[in-house]
Amino acid sequence: MMKRWIVSLCCILSVVLTAWAFSGCKDQSATVHLAAKDFTEQYILGEMLKAIALEYTDLRIELTSGVAGETSIILPAMVKGDFDAYAEYDSTAWMTVLKRPRMADVEAMHEELEKAFQTEYNLTWLGYYGFDNTYGIAVRKETAEAYGLVTYSDLAKVSDQLIFGAGYEFFEREDGYTGLQKLYHPHFKEVLEMNLSLKYNALLNKQVDAITIYKTDGRMKNPEILELKDDKDYFPPALCGTVIRSDTMAKYPELADAFKKLNGMISLEEMRAMNAAVDMEGRDPKKVALEFLRQKDLIKDE
């Protein structure tokens, strides 16, 4: 009888000790799924969101980077519950998702945007990182010299001799290709829909002659690439911030608090430098993201 009691006590102690040993570990049953679009900046931001979440919560975090189709794929997956959070751009959400006309008053636009996302999609905007990554158009330097290109208007005049390339999303949004045609009237020899991660190689390899860019693109530091001037102020600002499922935020409020630590922390120059570190120096997006977060004292050293 005594032997059986001792065995039972040992079993109980084993269970208690096991629970105690794992009490400081991540909750493996609570998994948060993050998404990132298919270009360098998004790879970096995705890693930042993951690192911040791991630093300040006890949740298990899974990141899916390189989602082709960008917002058109990620947003429905967010609504469905396949993803819990991602980094999005206000002008993309406003024009591509809500299909609203451009608003000059950014604060008013944000108020309407956040309200609509909550009401229509049950998604919450947590704030903005600080940098403006609006669109631009770039050509090879030799192309600019050959045709005397300085502005978008210059490009439009010779567009019938050139090939234009842009990502899928650019052809879907109001401030994309259709609006560009209405304002500048380009008639390119050919228009190609392409993967965003390949656009610079396509430009340098002369597969296309003009491409859309983002202001924070690291590869714009290449002296062989020239950004043209938007002489009619066509492209609106594009501020980036975290979007989270509202039910995920209600379930894990500490997650939203963690993500908010990124608000106002990234300047355009800092984002471009991080993108350049990956695109020009071949560095790993995760290492670049973690290095930045440590410099900002947002995560501890390993």
Tab-separated table of N, CA, C and O in Angstrom, residues 25-34 53-54 57-62 84 248 251-252 254-255:
chain	number	residue	atom	x	y	z
A	25	CYS	N	7.232	29.146	-21.026
A	25	CYS	CA	7.363	28.955	-22.467
A	25	CYS	C	6.187	29.577	-23.209
A	25	CYS	O	5.155	29.910	-22.626
A	26	LYS	N	6.322	29.709	-24.546
A	26	LYS	CA	5.247	30.237	-25.374
A	26	LYS	C	4.058	29.281	-25.354
A	26	LYS	O	4.217	28.062	-25.296
A	27	ASP	N	2.875	29.835	-25.390
A	27	ASP	CA	1.660	29.040	-25.426
A	27	ASP	C	1.506	28.455	-26.826
A	27	ASP	O	1.121	29.148	-27.763
A	28	GLN	N	1.813	27.160	-26.979
A	28	GLN	CA	1.815	26.540	-28.293
A	28	GLN	C	0.403	26.388	-28.866
A	28	GLN	O	0.237	26.187	-30.060
A	29	SER	N	-0.601	26.459	-28.011
A	29	SER	CA	-1.970	26.324	-28.498
A	29	SER	C	-2.518	27.639	-29.040
A	29	SER	O	-3.516	27.657	-29.752
A	30	ALA	N	-1.888	28.765	-28.687
A	30	ALA	CA	-2.327	30.081	-29.136
A	30	ALA	C	-1.389	30.569	-30.226
A	30	ALA	O	-0.313	31.094	-29.945
A	31	THR	N	-1.774	30.368	-31.473
A	31	THR	CA	-0.920	30.727	-32.599
A	31	THR	C	-1.501	31.910	-33.358
A	31	THR	O	-2.678	31.904	-33.722
A	32	VAL	N	-0.673	32.912	-33.583
A	32	VAL	CA	-1.057	34.090	-34.359
A	32	VAL	C	-0.364	34.012	-35.713
A	32	VAL	O	0.841	33.764	-35.797
A	33	HIS	N	-1.129	34.230	-36.766
A	33	HIS	CA	-0.611	34.111	-38.130
A	33	HIS	C	-0.454	35.504	-38.753
A	33	HIS	O	-1.439	36.236	-38.891
A	34	LEU	N	0.768	35.846	-39.132
A	34	LEU	CA	1.061	37.129	-39.763
A	34	LEU	C	1.298	36.928	-41.255
A	34	LEU	O	1.751	35.869	-41.691
A	53	ALA	N	6.038	40.790	-31.534
A	53	ALA	CA	5.041	39.923	-30.901
A	53	ALA	C	5.700	38.898	-29.984
A	53	ALA	O	5.214	38.633	-28.876
A	54	LEU	N	6.811	38.329	-30.419
A	54	LEU	CA	7.513	37.338	-29.605
A	54	LEU	C	8.126	37.979	-28.361
A	54	LEU	O	8.208	37.343	-27.302
A	57	THR	N	4.752	39.164	-25.948
A	57	THR	CA	3.635	38.270	-25.656
A	57	THR	C	4.154	36.848	-25.460
A	57	THR	O	5.307	36.547	-25.751
A	58	ASP	N	3.280	35.970	-25.001
A	58	ASP	CA	3.604	34.557	-24.849
A	58	ASP	C	2.945	33.722	-25.935
A	58	ASP	O	2.715	32.527	-25.768
A	59	LEU	N	2.674	34.361	-27.071
A	59	LEU	CA	1.994	33.693	-28.169
A	59	LEU	C	2.980	33.029	-29.119
A	59	LEU	O	4.140	33.438	-29.215
A	60	ARG	N	2.508	32.032	-29.792
A	60	ARG	CA	3.289	31.401	-30.853
A	60	ARG	C	2.990	32.168	-32.144
A	60	ARG	O	1.823	32.375	-32.484
A	61	ILE	N	4.020	32.596	-32.856
A	61	ILE	CA	3.844	33.446	-34.031
A	61	ILE	C	4.326	32.727	-35.284
A	61	ILE	O	5.446	32.225	-35.326
A	62	GLU	N	3.481	32.717	-36.310
A	62	GLU	CA	3.862	32.169	-37.606
A	62	GLU	C	3.734	33.274	-38.656
A	62	GLU	O	2.707	33.948	-38.730
A	84	ASP	N	-3.968	36.943	-39.078
A	84	ASP	CA	-4.422	37.785	-37.965
A	84	ASP	C	-3.965	39.230	-38.077
A	84	ASP	O	-4.613	40.120	-37.533
A	248	THR	N	-9.058	39.043	-32.925
A	248	THR	CA	-7.731	38.655	-32.437
A	248	THR	C	-7.246	39.649	-31.390
A	248	THR	O	-6.694	39.267	-30.352
A	251	LYS	N	-9.046	39.101	-28.160
A	251	LYS	CA	-8.590	37.874	-27.507
A	251	LYS	C	-7.207	38.043	-26.911
A	251	LYS	O	-6.903	37.528	-25.830
A	252	TYR	N	-6.329	38.793	-27.638
A	252	TYR	CA	-4.951	38.992	-27.191
A	252	TYR	C	-4.621	40.491	-27.200
A	252	TYR	O	-3.902	40.971	-28.080
A	254	GLU	N	-2.633	42.146	-25.522
A	254	GLU	CA	-1.188	42.386	-25.394
A	254	GLU	C	-0.509	42.392	-26.763
A	254	GLU	O	0.539	43.015	-26.952
A	255	LEU	N	-1.103	41.697	-27.731
A	255	LEU	CA	-0.538	41.654	-29.087
A	255	LEU	C	-0.661	43.024	-29.744
A	255	LEU	O	0.299	43.526	-30.345
